[in-house]
Amino acid sequence: MKRVFDSQLIGPFAAMVIVALVVAATTDRFLNPGNLSNLSLQVSIVALIAIGSTIVIIAAGIDLSAGSMVALLTMILAQFLKMAGIPLLFAVPLILVVGGLLGLVLGMITAYGRIPSFITTLAALIAFRGLALTFNNGSPIFSLDPALEPLFYGKVAGIPMPFFYLVFFYALAAFTMNFTKLGREIYAVGGNPAAAVLTGINVRKVQTLTFVIAGFMTAVGAVLMSARLNSGSPNYGQTLELQAIAAAVVGGASLAGGRGNILATLMGAMTIVIVQNGLNLNAAPSSVQNIVLGAIILLAVGIDMWRAEISSILGRLFGRSDKTVKTASPAKPALSKDA
C-alpha cells in the first residue's frame, strides 16, 4: 500500500480513470469506437508537446510559447512546401531544426540573459503569433502536400501512426530522464540550482537544453497539426500551451521544479483531452471548455501545493503512522531525482 501511494503514477492514473467514467456516464457516445479512435488522435499533439513542457517545468521553468510556436511553424512548413517547393522529406526535418533553434533562443535569453522564463515565453507567445501573421498576409495556406496527411492519418497494421510517435518519444524521454546524466542534471537544477552548481553542473547549459527539447517537441506537434489539416494557419495552436502545462501538472509535475514524471504526463494529457471530448459530446460551448480547463489547472496546482497535507491525511486514513511517513520521506528526493 505504501508503494502504491508513493508512486508518481497512481494519482494521474486514478484521475484519468475517474474522468473517463464520469464522461462515459454522461454520454453513451464516449465509448463509441469511432469516438475512441478520434480521441487517440486528438491526444497525440497535446501529449507530444507536453513532453517538452514537462522537462522545462522539472527544471523550474515554464514555457508559454508552445501554442504560438505551433502556428508559426505550420506557416513556415507551408511556405517550404507550397511556396519554395521543398520536398516533404526535407521540409519536415527542417521544421524540427527550426523548432529546436527557436527553443535555443528562448533558453539562452532565459539562462544567460537571466530573464525569468515566464516573461521570456510570454513575450514569445505574442511575438511568434505576430510572426505567423506576416506570412501570406495572415491567411491560412491550404492543400500543402498529398503526402503530408498520411503522417497523421496513416496506419501500420491497423494502428494509427500517432500511436507510434507517442511510444517512441515517450520511451525516449522517459529513458533520458530516468537513466542518463542529462536527466539527473535536469532534476538537480530544478530541485536546487545552488546545490547543482556546487556539484559541478552547468546550470545555464541545462536550462537552455530544456528549452531546445521543448522547441523540438513543439515542432513535432506542429508537423502533426499541419498533417492533420493539410494546411498552415496563424490561428493554429491556441491554448495548446495551457493544455500542455495542464497535462504536466495533472501528471504530478511541480511548478516549483525538481519533480515530475514523463509517463504521468501522458496520463495527464489523456485526462485533459477526455474532459474536452466529454464537453464536446455534451455540446458544451467553447467558453465553458475554457473555464473547465482553467479550473483543472487551478485544482492541479492546488493539489501540488497541498501535497504534503494530502499525503499525511491519506497516511492516517490507511493506517500509515507518522513515524512511517517520516521514515519514508528522505528517500523521496532520491527517487524523484532518478525517476
Tab-separated table of C-alpha atoms in Angstrom:
chain	number	residue	atom	x	y	z
A	1	MET	CA	0.000	0.000	0.000
A	2	LYS	CA	2.864	2.361	0.830
A	3	ARG	CA	4.432	1.763	-2.598
A	4	VAL	CA	1.089	2.474	-4.270
A	5	PHE	CA	0.674	5.835	-2.527
A	6	ASP	CA	4.291	6.810	-3.104
A	7	SER	CA	4.081	6.058	-6.835
A	8	GLN	CA	4.047	9.111	-9.075
A	9	LEU	CA	1.732	7.308	-11.496
A	10	ILE	CA	-1.163	6.278	-9.260
A	11	GLY	CA	-2.625	9.775	-8.855
A	12	PRO	CA	-2.659	10.719	-12.565
A	13	PHE	CA	-3.920	7.239	-13.474
A	14	ALA	CA	-6.743	7.478	-10.931
A	15	ALA	CA	-7.675	10.958	-12.211
A	16	MET	CA	-7.766	9.696	-15.803
A	17	VAL	CA	-9.962	6.697	-14.925
A	18	ILE	CA	-12.377	8.776	-12.815
A	19	VAL	CA	-12.751	11.399	-15.538
A	20	ALA	CA	-13.323	8.690	-18.168
A	21	LEU	CA	-16.009	7.034	-16.010
A	22	VAL	CA	-17.774	10.361	-15.427
A	23	VAL	CA	-17.763	11.196	-19.145
A	24	ALA	CA	-18.949	7.684	-20.044
A	25	ALA	CA	-21.809	8.090	-17.569
A	26	THR	CA	-22.913	11.384	-19.113
A	27	THR	CA	-22.975	10.255	-22.744
A	28	ASP	CA	-23.181	6.828	-24.366
A	29	ARG	CA	-21.243	8.144	-27.381
A	30	PHE	CA	-17.984	8.312	-25.435
A	31	LEU	CA	-17.283	4.564	-25.691
A	32	ASN	CA	-18.179	4.501	-29.380
A	33	PRO	CA	-15.200	3.014	-31.292
A	34	GLY	CA	-15.193	5.957	-33.678
A	35	ASN	CA	-15.005	8.438	-30.810
A	36	LEU	CA	-12.255	6.483	-29.051
A	37	SER	CA	-10.261	6.434	-32.286
A	38	ASN	CA	-10.741	10.182	-32.670
A	39	LEU	CA	-9.732	10.636	-29.016
A	40	SER	CA	-6.455	8.810	-29.594
A	41	LEU	CA	-5.681	11.145	-32.490
A	42	GLN	CA	-6.612	14.256	-30.505
A	43	VAL	CA	-4.370	13.412	-27.566
A	44	SER	CA	-1.269	12.876	-29.708
A	45	ILE	CA	-0.452	16.543	-30.408
A	46	VAL	CA	-1.075	17.700	-26.835
A	47	ALA	CA	0.827	14.759	-25.358
A	48	LEU	CA	3.890	15.257	-27.572
A	49	ILE	CA	4.138	18.980	-26.802
A	50	ALA	CA	3.607	18.181	-23.113
A	51	ILE	CA	6.884	16.214	-23.072
A	52	GLY	CA	8.830	19.425	-23.625
A	53	SER	CA	6.634	21.383	-21.220
A	54	THR	CA	7.225	18.782	-18.501
A	55	ILE	CA	11.004	18.822	-18.911
A	56	VAL	CA	11.049	22.634	-18.719
A	57	ILE	CA	8.857	22.540	-15.594
A	58	ILE	CA	11.068	19.917	-13.923
A	59	ALA	CA	13.976	22.348	-14.421
A	60	ALA	CA	11.888	25.013	-12.606
A	61	GLY	CA	10.947	26.862	-15.785
A	62	ILE	CA	7.730	27.458	-17.718
A	63	ASP	CA	7.018	27.566	-21.442
A	64	LEU	CA	4.055	29.675	-22.546
A	65	SER	CA	5.119	29.907	-26.182
A	66	ALA	CA	4.179	26.423	-27.461
A	67	GLY	CA	0.806	27.311	-28.991
A	68	SER	CA	2.097	30.346	-30.880
A	69	MET	CA	5.206	28.426	-31.952
A	70	VAL	CA	2.932	25.773	-33.466
A	71	ALA	CA	1.159	28.472	-35.502
A	72	LEU	CA	4.477	29.931	-36.682
A	73	LEU	CA	5.971	26.548	-37.580
A	74	THR	CA	2.887	25.441	-39.540
A	75	MET	CA	3.145	28.623	-41.597
A	76	ILE	CA	6.876	28.099	-42.179
A	77	LEU	CA	6.206	24.491	-43.215
A	78	ALA	CA	3.504	25.736	-45.587
A	79	GLN	CA	5.998	28.174	-47.098
A	80	PHE	CA	8.556	25.386	-47.540
A	81	LEU	CA	6.096	23.044	-49.245
A	82	LYS	CA	3.809	25.388	-51.142
A	83	MET	CA	5.935	28.407	-51.985
A	84	ALA	CA	9.551	27.183	-52.016
A	85	GLY	CA	8.746	23.749	-53.423
A	86	ILE	CA	10.953	21.935	-50.913
A	87	PRO	CA	10.171	18.180	-50.872
A	88	LEU	CA	8.350	16.903	-47.796
A	89	LEU	CA	11.261	14.587	-46.991
A	90	PHE	CA	13.476	17.633	-46.406
A	91	ALA	CA	10.843	20.115	-45.204
A	92	VAL	CA	9.865	18.107	-42.096
A	93	PRO	CA	13.433	17.766	-40.723
A	94	LEU	CA	13.981	21.474	-41.428
A	95	ILE	CA	10.932	22.347	-39.327
A	96	LEU	CA	12.231	20.200	-36.470
A	97	VAL	CA	15.545	22.057	-36.655
A	98	VAL	CA	13.754	25.438	-36.705
A	99	GLY	CA	11.746	24.410	-33.633
A	100	GLY	CA	14.920	23.444	-31.801
A	101	LEU	CA	16.569	26.749	-32.777
A	102	LEU	CA	13.594	28.768	-31.527
A	103	GLY	CA	13.845	26.853	-28.252
A	104	LEU	CA	17.573	27.579	-28.170
A	105	VAL	CA	16.897	31.317	-28.461
A	106	LEU	CA	14.352	31.199	-25.633
A	107	GLY	CA	16.688	29.102	-23.492
A	108	MET	CA	19.651	31.423	-23.958
A	109	ILE	CA	17.572	34.515	-23.184
A	110	THR	CA	16.291	32.824	-20.025
A	111	ALA	CA	19.519	31.203	-18.837
A	112	TYR	CA	22.190	33.621	-19.976
A	113	GLY	CA	20.088	36.784	-20.134
A	114	ARG	CA	18.744	35.967	-16.650
A	115	ILE	CA	15.206	36.866	-17.659
A	116	PRO	CA	12.538	34.703	-15.953
A	117	SER	CA	11.184	32.038	-18.287
A	118	PHE	CA	7.644	33.263	-17.628
A	119	ILE	CA	8.491	36.660	-19.120
A	120	THR	CA	10.618	35.262	-21.951
A	121	THR	CA	7.999	32.811	-23.155
A	122	LEU	CA	5.126	35.241	-22.586
A	123	ALA	CA	6.881	37.671	-24.939
A	124	ALA	CA	7.488	34.805	-27.374
A	125	LEU	CA	3.806	33.837	-27.206
A	126	ILE	CA	2.930	37.272	-28.579
A	127	ALA	CA	5.891	37.582	-30.962
A	128	PHE	CA	5.555	34.133	-32.560
A	129	ARG	CA	1.868	34.683	-33.261
A	130	GLY	CA	2.724	38.048	-34.792
A	131	LEU	CA	5.433	36.475	-36.958
A	132	ALA	CA	2.959	33.821	-38.133
A	133	LEU	CA	0.625	36.592	-39.296
A	134	THR	CA	3.340	38.080	-41.525
A	135	PHE	CA	3.188	35.071	-43.850
A	136	ASN	CA	0.643	35.085	-46.698
A	137	ASN	CA	-0.926	38.306	-45.362
A	138	GLY	CA	-2.099	36.438	-42.276
A	139	SER	CA	-4.233	33.988	-44.264
A	140	PRO	CA	-4.073	30.197	-43.922
A	141	ILE	CA	-2.339	28.160	-46.633
A	142	PHE	CA	-4.244	25.043	-47.671
A	143	SER	CA	-3.532	21.820	-49.610
A	144	LEU	CA	0.161	21.687	-48.789
A	145	ASP	CA	1.118	18.196	-49.951
A	146	PRO	CA	-0.886	14.988	-50.533
A	147	ALA	CA	1.881	13.031	-48.779
A	148	LEU	CA	1.527	15.120	-45.609
A	149	GLU	CA	-1.799	13.774	-44.346
A	150	PRO	CA	-0.621	10.129	-44.027
A	151	LEU	CA	1.852	11.286	-41.374
A	152	PHE	CA	-1.194	11.797	-39.138
A	153	TYR	CA	-3.972	9.626	-40.589
A	154	GLY	CA	-1.835	6.752	-41.866
A	155	LYS	CA	-1.932	3.335	-40.219
A	156	VAL	CA	0.515	0.470	-39.803
A	157	ALA	CA	-1.080	-2.940	-39.179
A	158	GLY	CA	-4.308	-1.077	-38.454
A	159	ILE	CA	-2.685	1.094	-35.765
A	160	PRO	CA	-2.750	4.891	-36.316
A	161	MET	CA	0.658	6.499	-36.872
A	162	PRO	CA	0.362	8.914	-33.881
A	163	PHE	CA	0.447	5.881	-31.578
A	164	PHE	CA	3.968	5.058	-32.779
A	165	TYR	CA	5.076	8.677	-32.334
A	166	LEU	CA	3.822	8.643	-28.757
A	167	VAL	CA	5.518	5.340	-27.944
A	168	PHE	CA	8.825	6.431	-29.463
A	169	PHE	CA	9.074	9.908	-27.975
A	170	TYR	CA	7.710	8.973	-24.542
A	171	ALA	CA	10.053	5.976	-24.323
A	172	LEU	CA	12.982	8.191	-25.360
A	173	ALA	CA	12.041	10.946	-22.904
A	174	ALA	CA	11.441	8.505	-20.030
A	175	PHE	CA	14.785	6.816	-20.676
A	176	THR	CA	16.558	10.180	-20.811
A	177	MET	CA	15.039	11.428	-17.565
A	178	ASN	CA	15.484	8.126	-15.720
A	179	PHE	CA	18.809	6.764	-16.847
A	180	THR	CA	21.022	9.495	-18.298
A	181	LYS	CA	23.284	12.151	-16.858
A	182	LEU	CA	21.236	14.886	-18.537
A	183	GLY	CA	18.045	13.650	-16.883
A	184	ARG	CA	19.634	13.647	-13.434
A	185	GLU	CA	21.037	17.124	-14.049
A	186	ILE	CA	17.609	18.453	-15.055
A	187	TYR	CA	16.098	17.168	-11.805
A	188	ALA	CA	19.016	18.582	-9.821
A	189	VAL	CA	18.750	22.022	-11.445
A	190	GLY	CA	15.016	22.142	-10.781
A	191	GLY	CA	15.333	20.875	-7.230
A	192	ASN	CA	18.153	23.139	-6.044
A	193	PRO	CA	20.114	25.256	-8.579
A	194	ALA	CA	22.643	26.437	-5.978
A	195	ALA	CA	23.460	22.875	-4.932
A	196	ALA	CA	23.633	21.855	-8.598
A	197	VAL	CA	26.314	24.494	-9.204
A	198	LEU	CA	28.331	23.188	-6.262
A	199	THR	CA	28.254	19.675	-7.727
A	200	GLY	CA	29.748	20.938	-10.991
A	201	ILE	CA	26.580	21.085	-13.107
A	202	ASN	CA	26.438	23.820	-15.751
A	203	VAL	CA	23.024	25.120	-14.737
A	204	ARG	CA	22.665	27.588	-17.597
A	205	LYS	CA	23.515	24.944	-20.173
A	206	VAL	CA	20.988	22.524	-18.712
A	207	GLN	CA	18.272	25.192	-18.609
A	208	THR	CA	18.968	26.065	-22.239
A	209	LEU	CA	18.813	22.415	-23.294
A	210	THR	CA	15.374	22.009	-21.720
A	211	PHE	CA	14.027	24.761	-23.966
A	212	VAL	CA	15.730	23.225	-27.006
A	213	ILE	CA	13.934	19.949	-26.230
A	214	ALA	CA	10.650	21.818	-25.747
A	215	GLY	CA	11.089	23.628	-29.072
A	216	PHE	CA	11.853	20.356	-30.867
A	217	MET	CA	8.781	18.625	-29.406
A	218	THR	CA	6.620	21.620	-30.292
A	219	ALA	CA	7.892	21.305	-33.864
A	220	VAL	CA	6.834	17.639	-33.865
A	221	GLY	CA	3.381	18.751	-32.736
A	222	ALA	CA	3.314	21.448	-35.439
A	223	VAL	CA	4.107	18.918	-38.173
A	224	LEU	CA	1.254	16.700	-36.952
A	225	MET	CA	-1.081	19.708	-36.786
A	226	SER	CA	-0.281	20.550	-40.408
A	227	ALA	CA	-0.650	16.895	-41.390
A	228	ARG	CA	-3.996	16.660	-39.624
A	229	LEU	CA	-5.440	19.630	-41.545
A	230	ASN	CA	-3.059	19.639	-44.549
A	231	SER	CA	-2.568	23.345	-44.033
A	232	GLY	CA	-0.772	26.028	-42.098
A	233	SER	CA	-2.506	28.818	-40.221
A	234	PRO	CA	-1.557	31.647	-37.841
A	235	ASN	CA	-4.640	30.674	-35.831
A	236	TYR	CA	-3.499	27.157	-35.003
A	237	GLY	CA	-2.298	26.171	-31.557
A	238	GLN	CA	-4.462	28.479	-29.451
A	239	THR	CA	-4.453	27.343	-25.775
A	240	LEU	CA	-2.159	24.424	-26.683
A	241	GLU	CA	0.476	25.740	-24.285
A	242	LEU	CA	-2.071	25.731	-21.462
A	243	GLN	CA	-3.180	22.204	-22.290
A	244	ALA	CA	0.443	21.016	-22.297
A	245	ILE	CA	1.180	22.711	-18.972
A	246	ALA	CA	-2.059	21.329	-17.524
A	247	ALA	CA	-1.087	17.829	-18.689
A	248	ALA	CA	2.272	18.142	-16.930
A	249	VAL	CA	0.767	19.494	-13.707
A	250	VAL	CA	-2.098	16.981	-13.653
A	251	GLY	CA	0.626	14.371	-14.168
A	252	GLY	CA	2.269	15.483	-10.932
A	253	ALA	CA	4.990	17.853	-12.160
A	254	SER	CA	5.719	20.557	-9.588
A	255	LEU	CA	5.837	24.152	-10.799
A	256	ALA	CA	8.494	24.705	-8.144
A	257	GLY	CA	10.745	22.358	-10.111
A	258	GLY	CA	12.597	19.154	-9.279
A	259	ARG	CA	9.625	16.796	-9.534
A	260	GLY	CA	7.771	15.263	-12.442
A	261	ASN	CA	7.282	12.047	-14.361
A	262	ILE	CA	7.137	11.752	-18.142
A	263	LEU	CA	4.742	8.779	-18.190
A	264	ALA	CA	2.451	10.539	-15.713
A	265	THR	CA	2.345	13.485	-18.116
A	266	LEU	CA	0.884	11.188	-20.778
A	267	MET	CA	-1.907	10.290	-18.354
A	268	GLY	CA	-2.380	13.976	-17.609
A	269	ALA	CA	-2.687	14.733	-21.329
A	270	MET	CA	-5.250	11.965	-21.727
A	271	THR	CA	-7.216	13.364	-18.790
A	272	ILE	CA	-7.300	16.849	-20.336
A	273	VAL	CA	-8.376	15.558	-23.754
A	274	ILE	CA	-11.028	13.251	-22.252
A	275	VAL	CA	-12.526	16.239	-20.408
A	276	GLN	CA	-12.613	18.275	-23.622
A	277	ASN	CA	-14.071	15.358	-25.550
A	278	GLY	CA	-16.766	14.874	-22.916
A	279	LEU	CA	-17.689	18.547	-23.077
A	280	ASN	CA	-17.860	18.391	-26.874
A	281	LEU	CA	-20.079	15.307	-26.767
A	282	ASN	CA	-22.376	17.098	-24.327
A	283	ALA	CA	-22.499	20.143	-26.641
A	284	ALA	CA	-20.826	22.460	-24.131
A	285	PRO	CA	-19.798	25.823	-25.663
A	286	SER	CA	-16.129	26.687	-26.050
A	287	SER	CA	-16.434	29.258	-23.268
A	288	VAL	CA	-17.359	26.503	-20.819
A	289	GLN	CA	-14.454	24.377	-22.049
A	290	ASN	CA	-12.015	27.217	-21.348
A	291	ILE	CA	-13.472	27.701	-17.873
A	292	VAL	CA	-13.142	23.993	-17.118
A	293	LEU	CA	-9.541	23.938	-18.403
A	294	GLY	CA	-8.697	26.884	-16.152
A	295	ALA	CA	-10.334	25.146	-13.194
A	296	ILE	CA	-8.349	21.953	-13.866
A	297	ILE	CA	-5.072	23.886	-13.902
A	298	LEU	CA	-6.002	25.687	-10.687
A	299	LEU	CA	-7.003	22.444	-8.959
A	300	ALA	CA	-3.881	20.621	-10.136
A	301	VAL	CA	-1.590	23.400	-8.872
A	302	GLY	CA	-3.516	23.482	-5.600
A	303	ILE	CA	-3.028	19.741	-5.160
A	304	ASP	CA	0.689	20.228	-5.823
A	305	MET	CA	0.877	22.937	-3.159
A	306	TRP	CA	-1.072	20.825	-0.660
A	307	ARG	CA	0.699	17.560	-1.498
A	308	ALA	CA	2.242	17.136	1.965
A	309	GLU	CA	-1.076	17.681	3.740
A	310	ILE	CA	-2.914	15.302	1.391
A	311	SER	CA	-0.220	12.636	1.843
A	312	SER	CA	-0.489	12.981	5.622
A	313	ILE	CA	-4.283	12.640	5.544
A	314	LEU	CA	-4.123	9.582	3.260
A	315	GLY	CA	-1.475	8.079	5.507
A	316	ARG	CA	-3.716	8.379	8.543
A	317	LEU	CA	-6.762	7.068	6.650
A	318	PHE	CA	-4.926	3.961	5.508
A	319	GLY	CA	-3.131	3.230	8.731
A	320	ARG	CA	0.319	4.684	7.991
A	321	SER	CA	1.758	6.064	11.167
A	322	ASP	CA	3.522	9.460	11.288
A	323	LYS	CA	6.743	7.613	12.049
A	324	THR	CA	6.392	5.577	8.867
A	325	VAL	CA	5.744	8.678	6.800
A	326	LYS	CA	8.771	10.481	8.250
A	327	THR	CA	11.000	7.494	7.682
A	328	ALA	CA	9.947	7.201	4.055
A	329	SER	CA	10.264	10.878	3.206
A	330	PRO	CA	14.076	11.128	2.978
A	331	ALA	CA	14.064	8.520	0.199
A	332	LYS	CA	11.692	10.577	-1.933
A	333	PRO	CA	14.168	13.130	-3.301
A	334	ALA	CA	16.454	10.350	-4.499
A	335	LEU	CA	13.548	8.629	-6.202
A	336	SER	CA	12.331	11.846	-7.768
A	337	LYS	CA	15.788	12.705	-8.940
A	338	ASP	CA	16.139	9.473	-10.825
A	339	ALA	CA	12.507	8.983	-11.785
